[in-house]
Short mmCIF file of C-alpha atoms and ligand atoms in Angstrom, two decimals:
data_model
loop_
_atom_site.label_atom_id
_atom_site.label_comp_id
_atom_site.label_asym_id
_atom_site.label_seq_id
_atom_site.Cartn_x
_atom_site.Cartn_y
_atom_site.Cartn_z
CA MET A 617 -23.58 26.15 -8.55
CA THR A 618 -22.54 22.28 -7.77
CA GLN A 619 -24.61 20.35 -9.45
CA HIS A 620 -25.37 17.16 -6.96
CA THR A 621 -26.35 13.98 -8.27
CA THR A 622 -26.80 11.82 -5.14
CA ASP A 623 -30.25 10.86 -5.67
CA ARG A 624 -29.04 9.18 -8.74
CA PRO A 625 -25.91 7.02 -6.91
CA VAL A 626 -25.21 5.11 -10.09
CA PHE A 627 -23.62 8.66 -11.45
CA GLU A 628 -21.69 9.34 -8.31
CA ILE A 629 -20.09 5.80 -9.26
CA MET A 630 -19.41 6.69 -13.00
CA ARG A 631 -18.01 9.67 -11.63
CA ALA A 632 -15.70 8.02 -9.12
CA TYR A 633 -14.73 5.85 -11.37
CA THR A 634 -13.63 7.65 -14.25
CA THR A 635 -11.84 10.29 -11.84
CA CYS A 636 -10.16 7.23 -9.85
CA ALA A 637 -8.99 5.78 -13.58
CA VAL A 638 -7.48 9.37 -14.51
CA LEU A 639 -5.75 10.50 -11.40
CA SER A 640 -4.30 7.10 -11.39
CA ALA A 641 -2.94 7.44 -14.83
CA LEU A 642 -1.61 10.44 -14.35
CA GLU A 643 0.16 9.57 -11.12
CA LYS A 644 1.58 6.71 -13.21
CA LEU A 645 2.69 9.32 -15.76
CA GLY A 646 4.57 11.78 -12.51
CA VAL A 647 1.89 14.59 -14.05
CA LEU A 648 0.49 14.98 -10.23
CA ASP A 649 3.34 16.18 -8.40
CA GLN A 650 4.06 18.73 -10.71
CA LEU A 651 0.56 19.70 -10.84
CA ALA A 652 0.84 19.89 -7.28
CA GLU A 653 3.77 21.97 -7.30
CA HIS A 654 3.37 24.48 -9.19
CA GLY A 655 0.20 23.54 -12.02
CA VAL A 656 0.59 22.28 -15.45
CA VAL A 657 0.03 23.24 -18.83
CA PRO A 658 -1.66 20.71 -20.99
CA ALA A 659 0.35 21.25 -24.31
CA GLU A 660 3.67 21.17 -22.19
CA LEU A 661 3.02 17.56 -21.12
CA GLY A 662 4.05 15.88 -25.13
CA HIS A 663 0.41 14.02 -24.25
CA GLU A 664 -1.91 12.82 -27.14
CA GLU A 665 -3.23 15.65 -27.86
CA PHE A 666 -7.12 15.68 -27.97
CA LEU A 667 -7.54 13.46 -25.27
CA SER A 668 -5.02 15.39 -22.70
CA ALA A 669 -7.15 18.62 -23.08
CA ALA A 670 -10.48 15.99 -22.73
CA THR A 671 -8.86 14.58 -19.57
CA TRP A 672 -7.93 18.48 -18.16
CA ARG A 673 -11.38 19.57 -19.29
CA TYR A 674 -12.87 16.65 -17.26
CA LEU A 675 -10.99 17.49 -14.11
CA SER A 676 -11.92 20.75 -14.02
CA GLU A 677 -15.76 19.94 -14.99
CA ARG A 678 -15.01 17.43 -11.66
CA GLY A 679 -13.87 20.51 -9.46
CA VAL A 680 -10.45 18.55 -9.53
CA VAL A 681 -8.65 21.21 -10.98
CA ARG A 682 -9.56 25.04 -12.35
CA ALA A 683 -7.63 27.06 -15.33
CA GLU A 684 -5.64 30.06 -14.91
CA GLY A 685 -4.63 30.94 -18.11
CA GLU A 686 -3.10 28.18 -20.13
CA ARG A 687 -2.23 26.41 -16.44
CA TYR A 688 -4.11 24.22 -14.65
CA VAL A 689 -4.06 24.07 -11.03
CA LEU A 690 -5.05 21.79 -8.32
CA THR A 691 -8.58 22.80 -5.99
CA ASP A 692 -9.02 22.46 -2.53
CA THR A 693 -10.83 19.14 -3.48
CA GLY A 694 -7.59 18.39 -5.73
CA ARG A 695 -5.93 18.92 -3.10
CA ASP A 696 -7.44 16.44 -0.78
CA LEU A 697 -7.75 14.00 -3.64
CA TYR A 698 -3.65 14.58 -4.38
CA ARG A 699 -3.20 13.92 -1.02
CA GLU A 700 -4.61 10.31 -0.52
CA ARG A 701 -3.74 9.51 -4.04
CA GLY A 702 -2.38 6.34 -3.20
CA TYR A 703 -5.53 4.80 -2.67
CA LEU A 704 -6.78 5.53 -6.32
CA LEU A 705 -3.31 3.85 -7.78
CA TRP A 706 -3.56 1.46 -5.69
CA LEU A 707 -6.99 0.12 -6.91
CA ALA A 708 -6.63 1.30 -10.74
CA GLY A 709 -3.13 0.70 -11.03
CA GLY A 710 -3.19 -2.20 -9.01
CA TYR A 711 -5.73 -3.91 -9.21
CA GLY A 712 -7.47 -1.97 -12.84
CA ASP A 713 -6.59 -4.80 -14.85
CA ALA A 714 -8.03 -7.66 -13.16
CA LEU A 715 -11.15 -6.00 -11.96
CA ASN A 716 -11.98 -5.38 -15.01
CA THR A 717 -11.77 -8.68 -16.66
CA LEU A 718 -13.58 -10.06 -13.04
CA ASP A 719 -16.42 -11.97 -15.59
CA THR A 720 -13.90 -14.25 -17.21
CA LEU A 721 -12.47 -14.84 -13.50
CA LEU A 722 -15.87 -15.61 -11.99
CA ALA A 723 -17.05 -18.00 -14.87
CA LYS A 724 -13.42 -19.53 -14.57
CA GLU A 725 -12.87 -18.75 -17.75
CA ARG A 726 -9.62 -17.19 -16.70
CA LYS A 727 -7.57 -18.10 -13.67
CA PHE A 728 -6.05 -14.71 -11.26
CA GLY A 729 -2.36 -15.54 -11.30
CA ALA A 730 -1.84 -17.53 -14.63
CA ASP A 731 -3.81 -16.02 -16.97
CA VAL A 732 -4.73 -12.29 -15.19
CA GLU A 733 -2.72 -10.33 -12.43
CA ARG A 734 -2.46 -7.70 -10.51
CA ASP A 735 0.54 -4.92 -11.33
CA LEU A 736 2.37 -5.87 -8.04
CA ARG A 737 4.41 -2.26 -8.83
CA TRP A 738 1.34 0.00 -8.39
CA VAL A 739 0.08 -1.73 -5.93
CA ALA A 740 3.54 -1.16 -4.18
CA VAL A 741 3.84 2.41 -5.32
CA GLY A 742 0.07 2.97 -4.10
CA SER A 743 0.52 1.14 -0.81
CA ALA A 744 4.08 2.86 0.24
CA LEU A 745 1.80 6.30 -0.30
CA ILE A 746 -1.38 5.16 1.63
CA GLY A 747 1.09 4.45 3.88
CA ALA A 748 3.20 7.26 4.33
CA ALA A 749 -0.45 8.93 4.58
CA ASP A 750 -2.20 7.23 6.85
CA LEU A 751 0.03 5.00 9.16
CA ARG A 752 3.23 7.34 9.83
CA THR A 753 2.28 9.14 12.90
CA GLU A 754 0.99 5.78 14.42
CA LEU A 755 4.19 3.92 13.21
CA MET A 756 6.58 6.80 14.80
CA ASP A 757 4.58 7.04 18.15
CA ILE A 758 5.50 2.89 18.14
CA LEU A 759 9.22 3.40 16.96
CA HIS A 760 9.78 5.84 19.66
CA SER A 761 8.80 3.18 22.08
CA ILE A 762 11.70 0.75 21.23
CA GLU A 763 15.69 -0.02 20.40
CA PHE A 764 16.52 -0.87 17.49
CA ASP A 765 19.15 0.09 15.08
CA THR A 766 19.00 -2.15 12.01
CA ILE A 767 15.70 -2.40 10.48
CA ALA A 768 14.59 -5.16 7.98
CA ASP A 769 11.29 -4.37 5.78
CA ILE A 770 9.89 -7.61 4.44
CA GLY A 771 8.05 -6.78 1.30
CA CYS A 772 9.86 -3.50 0.96
CA GLY A 773 8.03 -2.50 -2.29
CA ASN A 774 9.59 0.52 -3.74
CA GLY A 775 11.39 0.99 -0.41
CA HIS A 776 9.93 4.26 0.25
CA PHE A 777 8.94 3.21 3.75
CA LEU A 778 12.56 1.81 4.55
CA ILE A 779 14.21 4.66 3.53
CA ASP A 780 11.79 6.87 5.03
CA LEU A 781 12.31 4.91 8.76
CA CYS A 782 16.08 4.84 7.93
CA ARG A 783 16.39 8.88 7.75
CA ALA A 784 13.89 9.08 10.46
CA THR A 785 15.63 7.02 13.23
CA ASP A 786 19.08 6.95 11.69
CA ALA A 787 19.35 3.21 11.60
CA ASP A 788 20.44 0.87 8.72
CA GLY A 789 18.11 -0.98 6.78
CA VAL A 790 17.56 -4.03 4.44
CA GLY A 791 14.49 -4.56 2.49
CA TYR A 792 13.17 -7.67 0.75
CA ASP A 793 11.24 -8.07 -1.62
CA ILE A 794 10.44 -10.82 -4.45
CA SER A 795 9.36 -8.58 -7.33
CA PRO A 796 12.68 -7.53 -9.47
CA ALA A 797 10.64 -4.27 -10.79
CA SER A 798 10.15 -3.38 -7.38
CA CYS A 799 13.95 -4.40 -6.10
CA ALA A 800 15.12 -2.13 -8.80
CA GLU A 801 13.26 0.97 -8.25
CA ALA A 802 14.03 0.28 -4.86
CA ARG A 803 17.86 0.14 -5.16
CA GLN A 804 17.65 3.28 -7.44
CA GLU A 805 15.60 5.46 -4.83
CA VAL A 806 18.00 3.96 -2.45
CA ALA A 807 21.19 5.53 -4.41
CA GLU A 808 19.31 8.71 -5.16
CA ALA A 809 18.35 9.21 -1.52
CA GLY A 810 22.21 9.05 -0.77
CA LEU A 811 21.41 5.68 1.50
CA ALA A 812 23.54 2.86 -0.30
CA ASP A 813 25.81 2.08 2.22
CA ARG A 814 23.10 2.04 4.69
CA ILE A 815 20.38 0.17 2.89
CA GLY A 816 20.30 -2.93 1.11
CA ILE A 817 17.68 -4.13 -1.02
CA VAL A 818 17.43 -8.24 -1.28
CA GLU A 819 15.79 -9.80 -4.13
CA VAL A 820 14.19 -12.92 -2.30
CA ASP A 821 10.71 -14.85 -1.61
CA ALA A 822 10.50 -14.12 2.17
CA THR A 823 8.09 -16.85 2.60
CA ASP A 824 10.82 -18.85 2.40
CA VAL A 825 12.72 -17.55 5.87
CA ASP A 826 15.69 -19.61 6.10
CA ASN A 827 16.72 -17.90 2.55
CA VAL A 828 16.10 -14.41 4.24
CA PRO A 829 19.70 -13.10 4.53
CA ARG A 830 20.66 -10.85 7.54
CA LEU A 831 17.90 -11.80 10.05
CA GLU A 832 19.99 -12.55 12.64
CA GLU A 833 21.27 -8.79 12.83
CA VAL A 834 17.65 -7.21 13.27
CA GLN A 835 16.53 -5.64 15.94
CA LEU A 836 12.98 -4.74 14.04
CA VAL A 837 11.21 -6.52 10.88
CA ILE A 838 8.45 -4.72 9.68
CA ALA A 839 6.21 -6.03 7.53
CA PHE A 840 3.35 -3.94 6.43
CA PHE A 841 0.23 -5.58 3.72
CA PHE A 842 3.19 -8.69 3.48
CA MET A 843 1.78 -11.70 6.01
CA HIS A 844 -1.68 -11.70 4.34
CA GLU A 845 0.39 -13.42 1.41
CA VAL A 846 1.73 -16.13 4.05
CA LEU A 847 -1.51 -16.81 5.06
CA GLU A 848 -3.07 -17.32 1.75
CA HIS A 849 -1.51 -20.48 1.64
CA GLY A 850 -3.08 -21.56 5.31
CA HIS A 851 -2.93 -20.58 9.22
CA ASP A 852 -0.37 -23.64 9.91
CA THR A 853 1.38 -22.18 7.04
CA LEU A 854 1.41 -18.93 8.61
CA VAL A 855 2.54 -19.83 12.14
CA HIS A 856 5.38 -22.01 10.75
CA TYR A 857 6.43 -18.98 8.84
CA LEU A 858 6.63 -17.02 12.18
CA SER A 859 7.71 -19.47 14.18
CA GLY A 860 10.95 -19.45 11.64
CA LEU A 861 11.28 -15.92 12.13
CA CYS A 862 11.30 -15.90 15.95
CA ARG A 863 14.01 -18.65 15.65
CA ARG A 864 16.02 -16.78 13.50
CA LEU A 865 15.51 -13.62 15.21
CA PRO A 866 17.85 -12.32 18.46
CA PRO A 867 16.51 -11.69 21.50
CA GLY A 868 14.35 -9.29 22.24
CA ALA A 869 13.84 -8.14 18.50
CA HIS A 870 10.45 -6.79 17.20
CA VAL A 871 8.43 -7.24 14.95
CA LEU A 872 5.59 -4.69 13.67
CA THR A 873 3.42 -5.75 10.73
CA ALA A 874 0.21 -3.61 9.39
CA GLU A 875 -2.70 -5.38 8.06
CA ILE A 876 -6.22 -4.38 7.11
CA ALA A 877 -9.13 -6.01 9.46
CA PRO A 878 -12.19 -7.35 7.65
CA PRO A 879 -15.39 -4.52 7.89
CA GLU A 880 -17.09 -4.82 11.16
CA ARG A 881 -20.28 -5.12 9.26
CA SER A 882 -21.58 -7.53 7.25
CA GLU A 883 -24.55 -5.99 5.83
CA ASN A 884 -24.87 -1.89 4.58
CA THR A 885 -21.62 -0.84 6.06
CA ALA A 886 -20.68 2.82 6.07
CA GLU A 887 -16.89 1.40 6.82
CA TYR A 888 -14.47 3.11 4.76
CA PHE A 889 -11.81 1.29 2.47
CA SER A 890 -11.66 -2.44 3.90
CA PRO A 891 -14.95 -3.75 2.18
CA GLU A 892 -12.92 -2.82 -0.84
CA TYR A 893 -9.35 -3.89 0.43
CA VAL A 894 -10.99 -7.46 1.15
CA TYR A 895 -12.77 -7.99 -2.34
CA THR A 896 -9.41 -7.38 -3.90
CA GLN A 897 -7.30 -9.75 -1.78
CA ALA A 898 -9.90 -12.14 -2.87
CA LEU A 899 -8.79 -12.15 -5.98
CA MET A 900 -6.06 -13.75 -4.80
CA SER A 901 -8.34 -16.26 -2.43
CA GLN A 902 -6.69 -14.33 0.53
CA HIS A 903 -8.64 -13.43 3.54
CA MET A 904 -7.71 -11.07 6.11
CA MET A 905 -7.79 -11.36 10.07
CA SER A 906 -8.76 -9.23 12.79
CA GLY A 907 -5.90 -7.55 14.95
CA GLU A 908 -6.37 -10.13 17.78
CA ASP A 909 -6.17 -12.95 15.57
CA TRP A 910 -3.01 -11.70 14.20
CA GLY A 911 -1.89 -11.51 18.31
CA GLU A 912 -2.81 -15.30 18.44
CA ALA A 913 -1.03 -16.07 15.51
CA PHE A 914 2.62 -14.71 16.67
CA THR A 915 1.80 -15.76 20.16
CA LYS A 916 1.30 -19.37 18.88
CA ALA A 917 4.77 -19.10 17.34
CA GLY A 918 6.80 -17.57 20.33
CA PHE A 919 6.01 -13.83 20.33
CA GLU A 920 4.97 -11.65 22.61
CA VAL A 921 2.35 -9.01 21.81
CA ALA A 922 3.50 -5.85 22.81
CA ARG A 923 0.52 -3.57 21.61
CA ILE A 924 -2.48 -3.43 18.52
CA VAL A 925 -3.31 -0.23 17.40
CA PRO A 926 -5.80 1.14 14.90
CA GLY A 927 -4.52 3.72 12.46
CA ARG A 928 -5.87 5.89 10.14
CA LEU A 929 -5.99 4.21 7.66
CA PRO A 930 -9.61 2.42 7.46
CA GLY A 931 -9.63 -0.76 9.27
CA SER A 932 -5.88 -1.20 9.58
CA ARG A 933 -4.46 -3.11 12.45
CA LEU A 934 -0.63 -2.23 14.10
CA VAL A 935 0.51 -5.25 15.45
CA LEU A 936 3.68 -5.14 17.66
CA VAL A 937 5.22 -8.32 19.04
CA ARG A 938 8.43 -9.16 21.17
CA LYS A 939 10.72 -12.56 20.92
CA PRO A 940 11.13 -12.97 24.53
CA LEU A 941 14.77 -12.47 25.97
CA SER A 942 15.20 -16.33 27.05
C1 SAM B 1164 1.06 -4.32 -0.69
S1 SAM B 1164 2.87 -4.34 -1.42
C2 SAM B 1164 3.28 -3.53 0.51
C3 SAM B 1164 4.26 -2.75 0.13
C4 SAM B 1164 5.11 -2.02 1.50
N1 SAM B 1164 5.65 -2.87 2.34
C5 SAM B 1164 4.13 -1.15 1.56
O1 SAM B 1164 3.34 -1.36 3.02
O2 SAM B 1164 3.91 0.15 1.06
C6 SAM B 1164 3.22 -6.05 -1.14
C7 SAM B 1164 4.54 -6.16 -0.93
O3 SAM B 1164 4.97 -7.58 -0.87
C8 SAM B 1164 5.71 -8.09 -1.90
N2 SAM B 1164 5.31 -9.86 -1.59
C9 SAM B 1164 4.49 -10.38 -2.58
N3 SAM B 1164 5.11 -11.50 -2.07
C10 SAM B 1164 6.54 -11.54 -1.42
C11 SAM B 1164 7.35 -12.60 -0.83
N4 SAM B 1164 6.59 -13.84 -0.72
N5 SAM B 1164 8.70 -12.54 -0.77
C12 SAM B 1164 8.99 -11.27 -0.98
N6 SAM B 1164 8.21 -9.91 -1.04
C13 SAM B 1164 6.74 -10.14 -1.41
C14 SAM B 1164 5.13 -7.56 -3.49
O4 SAM B 1164 5.79 -7.35 -4.43
C15 SAM B 1164 5.19 -6.11 -2.66
O5 SAM B 1164 5.87 -5.08 -3.12
#
């Protein structure tokens, strides 16, 4: 019989914290795909023996996997977590170090960005998995309503999203990212996908819009979970940036951005994800805006707002804007 601990919330939190860390670690090691496809035999993984045995025993105790002889396979709960593993990787892999030293950040003994960093690689990989699981349907719906033959992806991370979109729409692509590690990974993914002749990856600080190559050639810019990096430098800087983007794009070009809106309730809210998202972004002194606020910023910069729609990703807003034809 499953034992519930809901009358002792502290233990639910411990279980969630530990499970999140373990699944994120296994995803980083590339084990979760194997587990989902055909199960794993821990002894064949080459991991530290005692800890590995404890890891699989723990996941079994918590109903994430079950043993079939020597092999562990995912349970139904495990499959649900596997499908949504991007959230766990994004949190534990991307922000785990910073959250574990929160005390020193709060006490001003250390500074985020100088002494402590998020791990941009896992932020980007987690974010790509989240987008693929929870934004793809809405995104495809929007893409089918507009015309383009070249897509630019600002803050492309490991390039998965751009590769997926170029494949699904037959468009060519160009991805921009500031992280050398993400660009290297994206180039490798593009090559492995056999799309090196159709997708280019450029390492660039895309907040410097005048230095971003090829924008005149694209009819669609996507910028998922990137624009708040510009907002971090102030609302005026954001509008200035968007104006520069508008100036560089050809008339009729679309920009599609996805951002998380702040929680709707400020007390005891049952909303999923957005409180945790907004909190982690506060590590970088970033604040989030509503879909309408994003629409206003784009309008000030010279774009026309076409659509603002919520995605399955909790709190997400997809904002589609267009540069006027004249
Ligand atoms: C949260 S991730 C989003 C990745 C991807 N767009 C997605 O939705 O999965 C943000 C990405 O923006 C990149 N980035 C942050 N600041 C940037 C800048 N100034 N110029 C270009 N890329 C930047 C990061 O390296 C990271 O890959």
